[in-house]
Structure formats: C-alpha cells, structure tokens
Coordinates of C-alpha atoms and ligand atoms in Angstrom, one line a residue:
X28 CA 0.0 0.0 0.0
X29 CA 1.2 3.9 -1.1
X30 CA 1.7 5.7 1.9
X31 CA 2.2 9.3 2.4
X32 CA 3.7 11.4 4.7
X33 CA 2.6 15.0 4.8
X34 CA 4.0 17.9 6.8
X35 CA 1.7 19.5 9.2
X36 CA 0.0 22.8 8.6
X37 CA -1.2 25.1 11.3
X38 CA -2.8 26.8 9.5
X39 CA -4.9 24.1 7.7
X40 CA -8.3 22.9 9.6
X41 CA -8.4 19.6 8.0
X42 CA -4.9 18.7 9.0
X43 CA -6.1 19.4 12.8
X44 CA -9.1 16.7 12.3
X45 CA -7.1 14.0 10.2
X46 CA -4.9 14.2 13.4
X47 CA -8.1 13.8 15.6
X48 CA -9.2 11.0 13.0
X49 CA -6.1 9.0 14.3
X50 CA -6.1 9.8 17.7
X51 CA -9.6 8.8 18.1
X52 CA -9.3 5.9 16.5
X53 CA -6.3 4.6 18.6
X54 CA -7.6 5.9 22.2
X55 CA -11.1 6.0 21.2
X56 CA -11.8 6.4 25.2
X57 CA -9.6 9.7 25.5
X58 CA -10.8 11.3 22.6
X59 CA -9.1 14.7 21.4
X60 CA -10.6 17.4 19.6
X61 CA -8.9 19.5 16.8
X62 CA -9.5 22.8 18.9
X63 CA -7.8 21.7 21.6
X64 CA -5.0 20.7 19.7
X65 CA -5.0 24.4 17.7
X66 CA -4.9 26.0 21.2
X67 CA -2.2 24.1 22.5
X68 CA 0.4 24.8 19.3
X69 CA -1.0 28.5 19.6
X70 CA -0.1 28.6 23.0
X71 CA 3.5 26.8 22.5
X72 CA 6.0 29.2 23.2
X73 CA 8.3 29.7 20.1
X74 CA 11.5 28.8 21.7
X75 CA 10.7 25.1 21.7
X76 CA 10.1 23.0 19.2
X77 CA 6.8 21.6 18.5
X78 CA 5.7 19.9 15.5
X79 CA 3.1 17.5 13.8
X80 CA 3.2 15.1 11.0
X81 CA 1.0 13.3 9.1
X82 CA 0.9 9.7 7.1
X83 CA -2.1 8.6 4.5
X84 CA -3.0 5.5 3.3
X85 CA -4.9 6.9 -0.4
X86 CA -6.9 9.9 1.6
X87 CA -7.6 8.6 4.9
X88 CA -5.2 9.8 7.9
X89 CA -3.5 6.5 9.3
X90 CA -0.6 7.4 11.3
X91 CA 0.9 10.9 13.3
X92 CA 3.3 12.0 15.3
X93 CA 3.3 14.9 17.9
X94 CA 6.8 16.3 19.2
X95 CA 8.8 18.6 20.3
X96 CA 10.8 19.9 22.9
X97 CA 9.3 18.3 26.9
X98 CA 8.3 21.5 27.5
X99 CA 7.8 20.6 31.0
X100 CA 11.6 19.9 31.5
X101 CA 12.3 23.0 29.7
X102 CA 15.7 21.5 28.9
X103 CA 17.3 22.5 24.9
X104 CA 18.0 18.7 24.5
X105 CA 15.1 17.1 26.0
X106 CA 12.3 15.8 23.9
X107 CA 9.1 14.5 24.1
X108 CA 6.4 13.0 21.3
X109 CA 3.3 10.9 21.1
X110 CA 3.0 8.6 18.0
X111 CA 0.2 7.0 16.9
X112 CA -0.8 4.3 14.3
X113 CA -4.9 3.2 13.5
X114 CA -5.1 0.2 14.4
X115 CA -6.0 -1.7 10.8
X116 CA -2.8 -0.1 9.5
X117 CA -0.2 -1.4 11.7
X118 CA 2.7 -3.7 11.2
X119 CA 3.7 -2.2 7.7
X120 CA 6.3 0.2 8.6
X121 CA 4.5 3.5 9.4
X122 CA 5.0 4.0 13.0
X123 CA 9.0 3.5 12.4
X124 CA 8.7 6.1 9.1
X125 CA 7.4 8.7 11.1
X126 CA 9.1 7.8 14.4
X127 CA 12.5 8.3 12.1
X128 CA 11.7 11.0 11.1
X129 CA 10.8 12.7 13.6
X130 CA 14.3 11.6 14.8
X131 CA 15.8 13.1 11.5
X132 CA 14.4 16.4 12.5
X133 CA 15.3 16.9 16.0
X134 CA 18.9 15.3 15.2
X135 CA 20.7 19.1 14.7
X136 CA 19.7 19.1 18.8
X137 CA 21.8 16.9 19.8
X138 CA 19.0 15.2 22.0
X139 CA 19.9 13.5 25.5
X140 CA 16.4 12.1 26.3
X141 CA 13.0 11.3 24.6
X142 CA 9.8 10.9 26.2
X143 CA 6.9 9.2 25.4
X144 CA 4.1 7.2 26.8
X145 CA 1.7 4.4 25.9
X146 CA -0.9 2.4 28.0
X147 CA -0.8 -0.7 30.1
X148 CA -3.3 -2.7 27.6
X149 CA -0.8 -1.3 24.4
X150 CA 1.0 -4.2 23.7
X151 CA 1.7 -3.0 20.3
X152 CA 3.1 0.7 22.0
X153 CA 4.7 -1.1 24.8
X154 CA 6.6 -3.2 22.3
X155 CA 7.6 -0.5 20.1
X156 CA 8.6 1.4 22.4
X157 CA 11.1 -1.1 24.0
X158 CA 12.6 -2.7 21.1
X159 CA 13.7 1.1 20.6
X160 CA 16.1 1.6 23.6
X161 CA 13.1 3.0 26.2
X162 CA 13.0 2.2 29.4
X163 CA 10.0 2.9 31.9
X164 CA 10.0 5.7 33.8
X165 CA 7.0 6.0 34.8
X166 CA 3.8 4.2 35.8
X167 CA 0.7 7.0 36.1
X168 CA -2.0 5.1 37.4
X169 CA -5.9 5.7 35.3
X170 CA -8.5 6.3 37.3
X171 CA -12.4 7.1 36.4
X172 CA -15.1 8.5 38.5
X173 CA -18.5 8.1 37.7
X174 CA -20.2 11.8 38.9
X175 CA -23.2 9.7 38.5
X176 CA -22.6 7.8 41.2
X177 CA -20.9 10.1 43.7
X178 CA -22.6 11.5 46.8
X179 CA -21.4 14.5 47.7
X180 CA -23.3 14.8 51.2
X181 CA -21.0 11.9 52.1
X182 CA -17.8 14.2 52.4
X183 CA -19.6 17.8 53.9
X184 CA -17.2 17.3 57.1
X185 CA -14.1 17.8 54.9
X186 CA -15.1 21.5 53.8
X187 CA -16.1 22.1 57.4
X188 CA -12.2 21.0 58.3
X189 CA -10.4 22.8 55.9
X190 CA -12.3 26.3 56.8
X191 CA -11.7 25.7 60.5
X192 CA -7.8 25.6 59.9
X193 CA -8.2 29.1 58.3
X194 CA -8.9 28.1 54.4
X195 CA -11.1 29.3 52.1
X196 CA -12.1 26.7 49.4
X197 CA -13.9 28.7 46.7
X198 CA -14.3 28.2 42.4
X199 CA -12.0 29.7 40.5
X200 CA -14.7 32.1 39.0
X201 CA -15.7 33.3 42.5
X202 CA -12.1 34.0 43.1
X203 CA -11.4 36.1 39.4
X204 CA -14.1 38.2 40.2
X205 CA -12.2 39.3 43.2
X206 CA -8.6 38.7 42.8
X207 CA -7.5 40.9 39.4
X208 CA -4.0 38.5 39.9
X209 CA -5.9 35.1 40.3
X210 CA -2.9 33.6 37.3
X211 CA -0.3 34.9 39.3
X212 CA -1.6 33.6 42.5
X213 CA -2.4 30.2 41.1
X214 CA 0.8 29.6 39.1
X215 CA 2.9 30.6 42.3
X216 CA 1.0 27.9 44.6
X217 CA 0.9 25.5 41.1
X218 CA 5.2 26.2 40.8
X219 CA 5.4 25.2 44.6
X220 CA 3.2 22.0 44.9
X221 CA 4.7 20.8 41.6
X222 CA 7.9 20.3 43.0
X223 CA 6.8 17.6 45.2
X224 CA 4.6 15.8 42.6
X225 CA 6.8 12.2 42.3
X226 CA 8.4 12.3 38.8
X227 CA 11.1 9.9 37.2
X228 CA 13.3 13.5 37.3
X229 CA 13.5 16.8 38.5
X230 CA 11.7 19.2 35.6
X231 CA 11.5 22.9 35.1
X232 CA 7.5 23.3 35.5
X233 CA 5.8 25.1 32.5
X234 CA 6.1 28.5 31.9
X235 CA 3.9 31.8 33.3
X236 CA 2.9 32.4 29.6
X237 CA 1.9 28.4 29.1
X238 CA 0.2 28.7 32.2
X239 CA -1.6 31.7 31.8
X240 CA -2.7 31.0 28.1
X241 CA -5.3 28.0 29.8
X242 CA -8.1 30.6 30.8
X243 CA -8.0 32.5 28.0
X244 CA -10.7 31.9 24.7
X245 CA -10.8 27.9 26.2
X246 CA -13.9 26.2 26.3
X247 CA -12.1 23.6 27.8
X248 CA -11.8 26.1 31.1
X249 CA -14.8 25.6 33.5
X250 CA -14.5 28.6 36.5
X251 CA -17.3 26.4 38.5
X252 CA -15.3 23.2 38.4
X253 CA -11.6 24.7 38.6
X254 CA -11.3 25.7 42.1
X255 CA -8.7 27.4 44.7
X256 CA -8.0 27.8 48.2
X257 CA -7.0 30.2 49.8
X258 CA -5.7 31.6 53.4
X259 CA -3.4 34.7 54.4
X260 CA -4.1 36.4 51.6
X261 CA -2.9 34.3 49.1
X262 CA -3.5 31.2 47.2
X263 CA -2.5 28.1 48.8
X264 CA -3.6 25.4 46.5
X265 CA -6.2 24.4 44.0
X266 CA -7.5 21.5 41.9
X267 CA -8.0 21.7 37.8
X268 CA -11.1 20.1 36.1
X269 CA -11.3 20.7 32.7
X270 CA -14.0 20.3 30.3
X271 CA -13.8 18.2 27.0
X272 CA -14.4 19.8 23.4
X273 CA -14.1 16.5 22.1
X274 CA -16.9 15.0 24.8
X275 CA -19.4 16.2 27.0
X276 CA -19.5 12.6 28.5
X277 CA -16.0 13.1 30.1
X278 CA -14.3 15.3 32.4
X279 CA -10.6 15.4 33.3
X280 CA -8.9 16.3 36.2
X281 CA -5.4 17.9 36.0
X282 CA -3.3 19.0 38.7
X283 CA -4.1 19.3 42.4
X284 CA -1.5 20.5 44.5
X285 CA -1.4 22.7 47.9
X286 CA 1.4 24.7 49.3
X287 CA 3.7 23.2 51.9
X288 CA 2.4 24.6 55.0
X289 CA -1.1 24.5 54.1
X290 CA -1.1 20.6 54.4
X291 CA -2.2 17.9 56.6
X292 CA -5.7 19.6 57.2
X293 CA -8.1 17.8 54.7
X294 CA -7.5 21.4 51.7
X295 CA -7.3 18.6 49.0
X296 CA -9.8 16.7 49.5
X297 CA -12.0 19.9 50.0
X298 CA -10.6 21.0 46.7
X299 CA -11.9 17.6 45.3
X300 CA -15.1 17.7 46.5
X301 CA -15.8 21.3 45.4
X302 CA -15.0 20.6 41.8
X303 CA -16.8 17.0 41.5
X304 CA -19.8 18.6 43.5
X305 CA -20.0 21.0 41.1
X306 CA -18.8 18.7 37.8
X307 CA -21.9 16.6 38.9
X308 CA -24.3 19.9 38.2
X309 CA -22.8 19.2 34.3
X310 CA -25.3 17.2 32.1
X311 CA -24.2 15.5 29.7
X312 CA -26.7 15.6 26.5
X313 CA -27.4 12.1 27.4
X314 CA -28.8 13.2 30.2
X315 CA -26.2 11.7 32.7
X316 CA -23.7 13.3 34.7
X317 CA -19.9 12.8 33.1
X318 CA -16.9 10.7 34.0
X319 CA -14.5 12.3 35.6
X320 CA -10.9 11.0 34.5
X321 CA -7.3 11.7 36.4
X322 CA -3.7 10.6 36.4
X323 CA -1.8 9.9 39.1
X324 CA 1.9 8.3 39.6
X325 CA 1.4 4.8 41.7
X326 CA 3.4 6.7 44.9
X327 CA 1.6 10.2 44.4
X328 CA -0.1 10.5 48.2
X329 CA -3.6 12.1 46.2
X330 CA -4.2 8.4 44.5
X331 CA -5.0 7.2 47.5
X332 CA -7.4 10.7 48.3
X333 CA -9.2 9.5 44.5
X334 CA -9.7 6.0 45.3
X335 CA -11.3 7.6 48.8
X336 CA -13.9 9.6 47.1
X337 CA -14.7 6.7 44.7
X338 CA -12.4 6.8 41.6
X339 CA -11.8 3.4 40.0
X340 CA -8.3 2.1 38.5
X341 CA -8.2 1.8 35.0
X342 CA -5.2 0.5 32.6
X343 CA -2.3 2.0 33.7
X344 CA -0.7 5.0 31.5
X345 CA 3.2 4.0 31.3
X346 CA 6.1 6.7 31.0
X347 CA 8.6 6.0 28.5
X348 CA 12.0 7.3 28.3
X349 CA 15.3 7.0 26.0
X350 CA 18.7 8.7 27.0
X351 CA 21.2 9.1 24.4
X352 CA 24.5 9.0 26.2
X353 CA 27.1 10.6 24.4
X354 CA 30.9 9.5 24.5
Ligands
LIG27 C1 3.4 2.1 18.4 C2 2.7 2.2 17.0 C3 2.7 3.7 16.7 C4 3.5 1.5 16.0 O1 3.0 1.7 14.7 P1 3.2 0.7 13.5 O2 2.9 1.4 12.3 O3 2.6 -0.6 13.7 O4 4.8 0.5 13.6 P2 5.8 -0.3 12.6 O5 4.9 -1.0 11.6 O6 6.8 0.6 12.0 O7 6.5 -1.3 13.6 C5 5.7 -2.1 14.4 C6 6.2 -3.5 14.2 O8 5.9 -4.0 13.0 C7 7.0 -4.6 12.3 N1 6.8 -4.5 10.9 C8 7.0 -3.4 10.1 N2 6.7 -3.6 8.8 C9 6.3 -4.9 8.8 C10 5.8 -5.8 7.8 N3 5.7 -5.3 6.5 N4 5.4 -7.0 8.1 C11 5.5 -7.4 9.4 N5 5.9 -6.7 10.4 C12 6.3 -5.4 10.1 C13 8.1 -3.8 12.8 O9 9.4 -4.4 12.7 C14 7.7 -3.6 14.3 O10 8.1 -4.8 15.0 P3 8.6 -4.7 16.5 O11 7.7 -3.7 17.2 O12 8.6 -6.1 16.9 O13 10.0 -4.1 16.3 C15 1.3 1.7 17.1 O14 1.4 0.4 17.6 C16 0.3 2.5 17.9 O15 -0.3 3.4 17.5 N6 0.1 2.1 19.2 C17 -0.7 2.9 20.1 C18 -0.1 4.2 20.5 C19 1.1 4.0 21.3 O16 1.2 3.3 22.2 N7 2.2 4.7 20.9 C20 3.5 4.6 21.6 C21 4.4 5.7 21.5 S1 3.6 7.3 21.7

C-alpha cells in the first residue's frame, strides 16, 4: 500500500481533524478534539520546538506523530512526542517512518532524552517502544469517577475542616471576580506543589505564559469546576477540572496540589469535593452526569485521596524514556 507522509499545517483545519481521526481511532476512550490541539500549538512558546506530522494511506489519515521539545523539563535537548498508528494499519512500517523521522528532524539538537508514553493494555506501543532503547519511567495510574454515582453529602465534614484551619475553598470564577491577579496567585502555589509531585526526574514546571494561556478563549476552562484555596491572603492550592471539546460525556482532572504549610488539614480533599460537587451539576446531553478522568503516579499520596472519594483504577498509563548518552 502507497503511503504518504505529509508535513503539518497550522494553519490548515483539515490537517487538525485527520490528526483527531487517528487519535480517536487509537484511544477512542480519551478522545481529542482539533480545537484543543489548535490552542495548545497557539499557545507553544516559540523557543521550543513543536511539530506535527502526518501519514495517508490513499486519503484517509492512518498514522501521526506529535513532538517537540518536553516543554515541562524545559531542557534545549530534551524531547518529548506521542506517535500514533490506526489500528488496521499497523505492522507495515508506518510508525517507524514517522518515528524516524521525527528523529531526523530533532537530530541538529543533539537530543539527551526522549519521552513518550503508551498504555498498560498497548502491547503494540509497549513493544515498540522497548525494542527502541526506552525504558520505563514512569507508571501513572488511570483512574475514572463516575459523577453519577458520587454523593457528595457523604464528604460535607471535609469542607467544614479545611475552613476551621483558616482556608477558604472557593471556584476559581468566584475567586477572578475578586482577585485581578488570580494567574499569578495560582501559578505561584501550582510552581510550589509541583515540585513535590513524584516524577522519574527533576523538571522545570511550565512557563507563566503556558500557564496563563489556559483561561483565555478555552472552552475547555470551566471557572465552577476549577477551584482554589486560599488563606493569608494568598493562594494556597487548588484542583484543575477541565472540560472536554471533544466530549461532554467526560471530564478530566489535572493538577491538584497545595502549598507546603497549608497541608495535613483535609485542603485537598475539599478541593476535590468542590469541583466533582459542582462537575456533577454538568449534564451531559445524554442526560447523565460525566466521567471524571485523572492521572496519578502509583506513589503520588492524592491516588489514595481518588480511590477515597470513589475513583476506580483503570489501565495504567506508562512513562517512557530514551537517554542518548554521548561519549
Ligand atoms: C506504536 C505504534 C505507533 C507502531 O505503529 P506501526 O505502524 O505498527 O509501527 P511499525 O509497523 O513501524 O512497527 C511495528 C512492528 O511491525 C513490524 N513491521 C513493520 N513492517 C512490517 C511488515 N511489513 N510485516 C510485518 N511486520 C512489520 C516492525 O518491525 C515492528 O516490530 P517490532 O515492534 O517487533 O519491532 C502503534 O502500535 C500504535 O499506534 N500504538 C498505540 C499508540 C502508542 O502506544 N504509541 C506509543 C508511542 S507514543
């Protein structure tokens, strides 16, 4: 079979959605949507690399690759990419054409470490992945909530906790429409509870201006499910649900963190509560509440605050990662 492999255009809609057309096909229960993909290269800052490409089998989009520089390590010769194949098209070489050259591109570099990841039920990524030189790094553990089923009259005590140790647990919207530096505020507490999140290595943290670019013109961003807390004057943690373009049926959460001395009096799981409380209120058109996805790393202390308020393990999402040692 003729395959092609095509550049990626930015500025070209229908390159966006043959991307999605893969991506859906291979992880058809994490779908992506082409928006979300525009605002993340929009929002890439132009000192790292970050680039798409895509392979056709006649018209139809078969294989991609996403990579660039692991922003998140904000290191000149780290890299990072997510490579994808559909399914029926496997086996025939496409994967290794783009994975090489993707290679071939980031080459002038002179790249130390790539970083990818694949699921627990891949075998086909898993095995890729390996035969290449990667080793694991690390393993994020799945987990799903069903909003459907959780009762949030069952945790009440833990808000009652966190305010009478001085902490204010409050949407993010209730807090922008008071706080004119709410990004600042969050980013600080977000820079400070990142450093403890268990990682394979030390990373930089994304940038102010990555950061900041996630609440503006992002249907994505839901201020009644995003929420904060807040003591002294400042921001002292807060816990990220996001919305889905792609799906109403799913939500995802991202990071929850709280500063340092804030901890050990239930903020958290307040946090948590707040936003699934209030990601519950979100109807799906099917008239059911959504699924709340999230991440964690097996050691990560808030795994064991998720399987508490009722999230189930799912296929494990595996870390990948290749260091090039030079002579
Ligand atoms: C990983 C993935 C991208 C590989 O795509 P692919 O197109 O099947 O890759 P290739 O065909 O180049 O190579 C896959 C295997 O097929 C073999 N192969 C290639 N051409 C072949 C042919 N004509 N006949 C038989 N086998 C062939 C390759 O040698 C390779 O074998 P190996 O893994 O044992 O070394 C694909 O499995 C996938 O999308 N998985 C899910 C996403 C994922 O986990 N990605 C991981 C990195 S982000």
């Amino acid at each position: 079979m003729m395959i092609q492999f095509k550049p990626f255009d930015k500025q070209d809609d229908h390159d966006y959605e043959a991307y999605v057309a893969v991506h859906n096909a291979v992880w058809p229960n994490s779908k992506a949507s082409a928006g979300f993909m525009r605002r993340f290269d929009d929002s890439a800052e132009p000192r790292f690399l970050n680039e798409r490409l895509l392979a056709f089998a006649a018209d139809k989009p078969v294989g991609a690759i996403h990579f660039g520089h692991n922003f998140e390590q904000d290191h000149p010769q780290k890299f990072w990419f997510e490579l994808i194949v559909h399914p029926d098209y496997r086996r025939q070489g496409i994967g290794t054409a783009l994975y090489e050259r993707m290679s071939a591109q980031i080459a002038p570099h002179d790249p130390i470490a790539f970083e990818s990841s694949t699921r627990e039920n891949e075998p086909d990524g898993i095995r890729f992945l390996e035969k290449r030189g990667f080793e694991l790094g690390a393993r994020q553990i799945v987990s799903y909530l069903d909003l459907g089923t959780f009762d949030p009259s069952l945790y009440a005590g833990m808000q009652q906790r966190a305010a009478a140790s001085g902490v204010e647990i409050l949407t993010l919207g209730a807090y922008m429409a008071r706080e004119p530096d709410y990004v600042r505020q969050i980013y600080d507490a977000h820079h400070e509870a990142e450093r403890d999140v268990p990682w394979y290595e030390a990373g930089g943290g994304v940038s102010f201006a990555f950061f900041a670019r996630q609440f503006e013109d992002n249907p994505d961003f839901l201020p009644d499910c995003y929420v904060v807390a807040v003591a002294d004057g400042q921001c002292v943690g807060l816990s990220e649900l996001w919305g889905s373009e792609a799906t109403d049926k799913k939500l995802y959460t991202g990071f929850t963190g709280v500063r340092r001395a804030y901890r050990g009096h239930g903020v958290a799981t307040a946090l948590k509560v707040l936003s699934l409380t209030n990601g519950k209120k979100r109807v799906a058109a099917n008239g059911q509440p959504p699924l709340v996805e999230t991440q964690n790393h097996e050691t990560n202390p808030m795994l064991q605050i998720n399987l508490r308020l009722g999230f189930v393990e799912q296929p494990a999402s595996l870390v990948y990662v290749k260091r090039l040692f030079k002579p």
